[in-house]
Coordinates of C-alpha atoms in Angstrom, one line a residue:
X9 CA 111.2 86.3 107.3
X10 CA 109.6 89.3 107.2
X11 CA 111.2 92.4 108.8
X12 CA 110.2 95.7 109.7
X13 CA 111.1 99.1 107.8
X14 CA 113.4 100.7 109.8
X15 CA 111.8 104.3 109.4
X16 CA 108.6 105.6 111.1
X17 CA 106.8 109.7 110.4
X18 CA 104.7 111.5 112.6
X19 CA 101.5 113.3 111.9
X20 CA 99.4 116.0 113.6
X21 CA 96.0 115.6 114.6
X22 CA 94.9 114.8 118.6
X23 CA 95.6 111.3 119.9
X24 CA 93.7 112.4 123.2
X25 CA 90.4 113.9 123.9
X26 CA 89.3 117.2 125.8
X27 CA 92.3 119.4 123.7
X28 CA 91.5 122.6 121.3
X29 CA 93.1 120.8 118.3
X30 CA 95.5 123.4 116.5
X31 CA 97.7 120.8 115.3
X32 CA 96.1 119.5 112.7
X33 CA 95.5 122.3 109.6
X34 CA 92.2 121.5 108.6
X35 CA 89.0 123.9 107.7
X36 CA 87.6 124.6 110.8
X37 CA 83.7 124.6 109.3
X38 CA 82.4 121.6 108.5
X39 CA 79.9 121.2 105.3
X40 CA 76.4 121.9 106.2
X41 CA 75.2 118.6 104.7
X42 CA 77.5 116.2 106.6
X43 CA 74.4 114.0 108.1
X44 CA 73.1 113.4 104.5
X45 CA 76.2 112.6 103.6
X46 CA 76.9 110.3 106.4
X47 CA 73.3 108.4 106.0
X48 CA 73.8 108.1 101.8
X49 CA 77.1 106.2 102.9
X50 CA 75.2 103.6 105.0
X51 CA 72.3 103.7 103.0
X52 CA 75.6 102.0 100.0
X53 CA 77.7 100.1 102.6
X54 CA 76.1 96.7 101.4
X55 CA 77.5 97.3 97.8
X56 CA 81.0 97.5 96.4
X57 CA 82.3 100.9 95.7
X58 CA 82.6 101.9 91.7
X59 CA 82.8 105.3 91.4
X60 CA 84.0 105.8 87.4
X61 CA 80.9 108.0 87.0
X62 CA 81.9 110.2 89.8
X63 CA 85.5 111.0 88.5
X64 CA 84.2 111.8 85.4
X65 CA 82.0 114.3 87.1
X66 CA 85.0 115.5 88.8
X67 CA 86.8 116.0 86.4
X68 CA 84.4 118.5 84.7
X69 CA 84.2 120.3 87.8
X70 CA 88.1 120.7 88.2
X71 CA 88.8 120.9 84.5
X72 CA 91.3 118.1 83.7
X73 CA 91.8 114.5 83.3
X74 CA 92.3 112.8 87.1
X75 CA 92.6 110.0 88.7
X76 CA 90.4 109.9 92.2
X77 CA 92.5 108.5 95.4
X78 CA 92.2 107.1 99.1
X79 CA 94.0 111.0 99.7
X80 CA 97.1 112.2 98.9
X81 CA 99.2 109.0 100.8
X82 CA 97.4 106.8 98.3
X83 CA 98.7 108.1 95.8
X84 CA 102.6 108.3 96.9
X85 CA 102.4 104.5 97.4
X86 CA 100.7 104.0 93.4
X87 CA 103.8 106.9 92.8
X88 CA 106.5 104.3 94.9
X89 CA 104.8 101.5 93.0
X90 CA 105.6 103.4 89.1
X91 CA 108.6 105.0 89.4
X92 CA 110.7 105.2 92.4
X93 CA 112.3 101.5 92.4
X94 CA 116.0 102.2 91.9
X95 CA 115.8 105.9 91.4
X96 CA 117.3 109.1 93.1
X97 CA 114.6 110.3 95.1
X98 CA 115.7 114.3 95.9
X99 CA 113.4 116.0 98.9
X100 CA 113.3 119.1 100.5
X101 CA 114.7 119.0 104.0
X102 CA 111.8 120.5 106.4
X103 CA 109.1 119.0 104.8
X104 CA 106.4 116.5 104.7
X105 CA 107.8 113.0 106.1
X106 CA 105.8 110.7 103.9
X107 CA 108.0 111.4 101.1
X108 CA 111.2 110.2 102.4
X109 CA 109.1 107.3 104.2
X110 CA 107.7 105.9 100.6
X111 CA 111.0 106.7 99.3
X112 CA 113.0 104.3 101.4
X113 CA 109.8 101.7 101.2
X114 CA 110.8 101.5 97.2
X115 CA 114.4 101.3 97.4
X116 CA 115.1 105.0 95.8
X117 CA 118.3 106.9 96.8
X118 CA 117.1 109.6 98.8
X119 CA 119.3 113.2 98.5
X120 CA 118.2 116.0 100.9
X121 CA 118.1 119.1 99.1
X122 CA 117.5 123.0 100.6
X123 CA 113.5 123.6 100.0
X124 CA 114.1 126.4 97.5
X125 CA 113.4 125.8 93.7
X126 CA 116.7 127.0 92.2
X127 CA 119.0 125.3 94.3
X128 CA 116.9 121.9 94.4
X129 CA 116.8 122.4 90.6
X130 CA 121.0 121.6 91.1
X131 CA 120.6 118.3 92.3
X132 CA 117.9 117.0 89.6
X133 CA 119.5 113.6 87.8
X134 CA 117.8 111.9 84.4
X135 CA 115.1 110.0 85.9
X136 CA 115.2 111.5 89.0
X137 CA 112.0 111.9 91.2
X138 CA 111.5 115.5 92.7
X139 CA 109.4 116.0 95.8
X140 CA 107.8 119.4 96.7
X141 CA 105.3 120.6 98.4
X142 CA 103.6 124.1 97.6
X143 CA 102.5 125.2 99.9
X144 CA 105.0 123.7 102.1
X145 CA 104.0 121.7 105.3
X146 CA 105.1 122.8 107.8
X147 CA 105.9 126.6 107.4
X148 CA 102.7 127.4 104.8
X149 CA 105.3 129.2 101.7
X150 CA 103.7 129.0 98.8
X151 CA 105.8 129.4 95.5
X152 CA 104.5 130.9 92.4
X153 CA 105.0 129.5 89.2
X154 CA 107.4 132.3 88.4
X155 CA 109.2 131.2 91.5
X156 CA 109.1 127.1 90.6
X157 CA 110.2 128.1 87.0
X158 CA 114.1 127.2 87.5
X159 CA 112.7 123.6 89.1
X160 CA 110.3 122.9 86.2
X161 CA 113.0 123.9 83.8
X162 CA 115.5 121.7 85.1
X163 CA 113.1 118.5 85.5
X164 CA 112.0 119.2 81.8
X165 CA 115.4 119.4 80.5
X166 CA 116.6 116.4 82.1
X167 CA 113.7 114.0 81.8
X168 CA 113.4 114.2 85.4
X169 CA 109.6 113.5 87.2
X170 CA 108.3 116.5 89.7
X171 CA 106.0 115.5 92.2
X172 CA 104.0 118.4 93.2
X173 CA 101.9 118.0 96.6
X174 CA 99.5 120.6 96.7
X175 CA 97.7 119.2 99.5
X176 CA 97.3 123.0 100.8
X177 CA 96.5 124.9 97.9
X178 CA 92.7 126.0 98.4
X179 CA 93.8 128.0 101.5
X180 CA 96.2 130.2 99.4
X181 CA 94.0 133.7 98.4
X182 CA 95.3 133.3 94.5
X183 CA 96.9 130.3 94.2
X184 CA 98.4 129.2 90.4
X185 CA 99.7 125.9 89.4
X186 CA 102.0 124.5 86.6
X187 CA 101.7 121.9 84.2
X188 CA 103.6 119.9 82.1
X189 CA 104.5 116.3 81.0
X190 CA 107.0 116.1 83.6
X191 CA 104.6 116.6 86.6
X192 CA 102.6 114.9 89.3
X193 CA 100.0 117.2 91.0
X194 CA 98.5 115.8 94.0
X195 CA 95.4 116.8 95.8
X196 CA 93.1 116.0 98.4
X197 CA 89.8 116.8 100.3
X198 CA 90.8 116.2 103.5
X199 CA 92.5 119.5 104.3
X200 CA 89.9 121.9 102.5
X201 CA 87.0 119.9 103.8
X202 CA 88.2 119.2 107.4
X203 CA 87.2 115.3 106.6
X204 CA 90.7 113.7 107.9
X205 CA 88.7 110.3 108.5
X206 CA 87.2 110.6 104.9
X207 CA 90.0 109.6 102.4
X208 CA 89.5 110.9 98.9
X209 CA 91.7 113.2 97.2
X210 CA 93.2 113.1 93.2
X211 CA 95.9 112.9 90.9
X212 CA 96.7 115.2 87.6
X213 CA 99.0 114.0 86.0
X214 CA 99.8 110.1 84.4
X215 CA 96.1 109.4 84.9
X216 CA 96.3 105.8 83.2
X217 CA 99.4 105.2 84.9
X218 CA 98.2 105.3 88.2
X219 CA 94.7 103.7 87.2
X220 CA 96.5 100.9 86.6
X221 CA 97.8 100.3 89.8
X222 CA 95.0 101.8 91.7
X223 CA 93.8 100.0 94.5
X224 CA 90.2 98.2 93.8
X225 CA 87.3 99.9 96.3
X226 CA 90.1 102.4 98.1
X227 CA 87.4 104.8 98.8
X228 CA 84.6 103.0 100.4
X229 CA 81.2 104.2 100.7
X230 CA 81.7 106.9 102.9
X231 CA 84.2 108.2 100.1
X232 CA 81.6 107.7 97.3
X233 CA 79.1 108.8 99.2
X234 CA 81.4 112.6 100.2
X235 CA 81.7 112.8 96.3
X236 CA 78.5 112.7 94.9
X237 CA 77.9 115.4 97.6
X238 CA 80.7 117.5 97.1
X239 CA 80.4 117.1 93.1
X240 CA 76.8 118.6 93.7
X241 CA 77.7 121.3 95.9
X242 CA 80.1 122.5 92.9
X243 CA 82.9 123.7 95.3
X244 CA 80.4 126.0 97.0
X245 CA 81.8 125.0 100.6
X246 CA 85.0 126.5 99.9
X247 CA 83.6 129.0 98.3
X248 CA 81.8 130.0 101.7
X249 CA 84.9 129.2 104.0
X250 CA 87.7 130.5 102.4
X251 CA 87.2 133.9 103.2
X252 CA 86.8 133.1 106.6
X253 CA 89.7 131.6 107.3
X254 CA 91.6 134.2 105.7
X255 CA 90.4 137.1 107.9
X256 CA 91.2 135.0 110.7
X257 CA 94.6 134.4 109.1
X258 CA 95.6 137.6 108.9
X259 CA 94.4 138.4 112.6
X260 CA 96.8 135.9 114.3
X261 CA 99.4 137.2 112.0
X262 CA 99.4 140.7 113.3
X263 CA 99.0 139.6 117.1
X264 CA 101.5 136.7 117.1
X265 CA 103.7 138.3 114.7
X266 CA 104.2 135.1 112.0
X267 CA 103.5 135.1 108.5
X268 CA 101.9 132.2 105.9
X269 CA 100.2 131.2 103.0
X270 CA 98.6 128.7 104.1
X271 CA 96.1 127.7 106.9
X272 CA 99.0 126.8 109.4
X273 CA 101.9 129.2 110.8
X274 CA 105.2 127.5 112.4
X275 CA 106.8 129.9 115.2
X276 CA 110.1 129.6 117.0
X277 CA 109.4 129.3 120.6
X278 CA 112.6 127.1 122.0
X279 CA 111.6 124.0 123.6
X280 CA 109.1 122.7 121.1
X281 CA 108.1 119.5 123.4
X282 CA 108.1 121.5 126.9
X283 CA 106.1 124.2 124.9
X284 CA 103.5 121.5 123.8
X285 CA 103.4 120.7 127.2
X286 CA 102.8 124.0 128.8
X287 CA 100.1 124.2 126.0
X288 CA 98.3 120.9 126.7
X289 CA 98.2 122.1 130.3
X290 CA 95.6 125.5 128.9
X291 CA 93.5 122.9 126.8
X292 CA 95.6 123.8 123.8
X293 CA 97.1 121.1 121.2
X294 CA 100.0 122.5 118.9
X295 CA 102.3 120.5 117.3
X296 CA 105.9 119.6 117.7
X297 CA 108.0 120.4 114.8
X298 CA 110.9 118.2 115.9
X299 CA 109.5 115.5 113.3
X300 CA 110.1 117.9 110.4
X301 CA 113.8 118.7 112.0
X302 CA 112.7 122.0 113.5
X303 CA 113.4 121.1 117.2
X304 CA 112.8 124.6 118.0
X305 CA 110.0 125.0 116.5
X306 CA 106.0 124.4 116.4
X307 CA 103.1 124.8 114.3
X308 CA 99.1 125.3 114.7
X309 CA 96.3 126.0 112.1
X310 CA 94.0 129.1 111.7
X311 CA 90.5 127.6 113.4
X312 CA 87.0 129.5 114.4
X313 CA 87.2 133.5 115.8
X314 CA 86.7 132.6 119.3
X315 CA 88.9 129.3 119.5
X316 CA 91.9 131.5 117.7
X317 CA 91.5 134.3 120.3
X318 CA 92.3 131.2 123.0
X319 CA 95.3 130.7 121.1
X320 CA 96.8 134.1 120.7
X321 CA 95.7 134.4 124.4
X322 CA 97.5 131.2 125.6
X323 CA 100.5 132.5 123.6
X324 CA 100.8 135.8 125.2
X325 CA 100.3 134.6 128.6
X326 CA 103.5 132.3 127.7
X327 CA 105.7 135.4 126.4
X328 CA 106.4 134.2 123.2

């Protein structure tokens, strides 16, 4: 009666214990009032989870109307749920796999498109839904707004929707984003924070829309409990961080020769699986690319000074 979808992603992040975890791209320093946090959330787990007061809150601290979200994959599910029933779903090929996953889950038409604003902006329909991703996951690019101007055009002029994932966007140094009536933003804590088990990101962008269809409680109390925390801390963490992981950015771009805006880099190193491998075998995770269609290819984060000088040490002992 009920069959199974017939298409499956893959995501980083260690399914094993005992590995230096590079394959998931997540700030490597934690916030220094995690235990508070963590003892507020069981101090509310006997109550339901409202949390209006905190988005409004939020909001003032980000500076626009939002919606909050159980992360980023939340909120593709509310966007499947509004607009992608029947529709021509275009995607970037070497991407984030979510997007074509909720996009078959809805019934949309799904076109593969090069990941390059001006010639994606060639296959946007009336009514179309765009997905990009800026910075991109997996290869870190970042495109300006300058750069995204012939896809914003061409999604304006055709009454198309843009969905912008910028799950990635606090790692890049000066980072600018676009608005307009046409466009989705999506965000997240879970990156920035290096929280993966704590879901809460937001939406800008057809706030009411996706209130509507917002599932009740999606946070939970650890979720509540990370916001009024974070909203106090007024983006001071990242603040702190940032800087950090940028000088260690640059530093494994110089010895392993790659190049990012983002927290992550992608290098060509042959056999991506037998590479993983050889990896696992130093106490190093990476991760396979071949999920994203680069077979040849894998990608690892920017973590602590001392773990990164592992990495760049595993890699040179490999030849690569």
């Amino acid at each position: 009666m009920l069959e199974p979808v017939k298409f499956s992603t893959y995501h980083g992040g260690a399914r094993e214990e005992g590995l230096l975890d590079f394959s998931a791209s997540l700030n490597p320093y934690p916030p220094g009032w995690l235990d508070e946090m963590f003892k507020r959330a069981k101090e509310i787990s006997n109550r339901y989870p409202y949390y209006e007061r905190l988005e409004e809150e939020l909001e003032g601290l980000v500076g626009e109307p939002l919606i909050i979200t159980a992360g980023i994959t939340e909120a593709l599910y509310l966007l499947g749920i509004l607009a992608l029933r029947g529709k021509k779903a275009i995607i970037p090929e070497h991407t984030y796999g979510e997007y074509e996953r909720v996009s078959w889950i809805f019934g949309a038409r799904v076109v593969k498109g090069p990941n390059e604003p001006e010639k994606l902006a060639e296959l946007v329909e009336r009514n179309s839904v765009v997905f990009f991703c800026n910075p991109n996951n997996p290869d870190g690019r970042f495109y300006s707004v300058r750069e995204l101007k012939p896809l914003l055009d061409a999604v304006e002029d055709r009454g198309a929707l843009l969905v912008l994932d910028e799950a990635f966007i606090d790692f890049v140094k000066k980072p600018d984003s676009p608005k307009g009536e046409n466009i989705v933003k999506l965000r997240t804590f879970t990156k920035s924070y290096g929280l993966p088990g704590v879901r809460v990101g937001y939406v800008l962008g057809f706030e009411e829309a996706f209130r509507s269809v917002r599932m009740p409680w999606s946070i939970g109390s650890t979720g509540v409990a990370f916001l009024e925390f974070l909203i106090e801390d007024g983006f001071e963490h990242l603040r702190r961080t940032m800087p950090l992981i940028w000088r260690e950015k640059e530093r494994i771009e110089k010895a392993l020769g790659v190049k990012s805006d983002a927290n992550f880099f992608i290098k060509r190193v042959g056999n991506a699986e037998g590479f993983v491998d050889a990896m696992k075998k130093r106490g190093i995770l990476v991760r396979n690319c071949e999920s994203f269609g680069l077979p040849e290819y894998i990608r690892f984060s920017v973590r602590k000074p001392e773990e990164n000088e592992m990495l760049i040490r595993a890699f040179k002992s490999m030849r690569v």
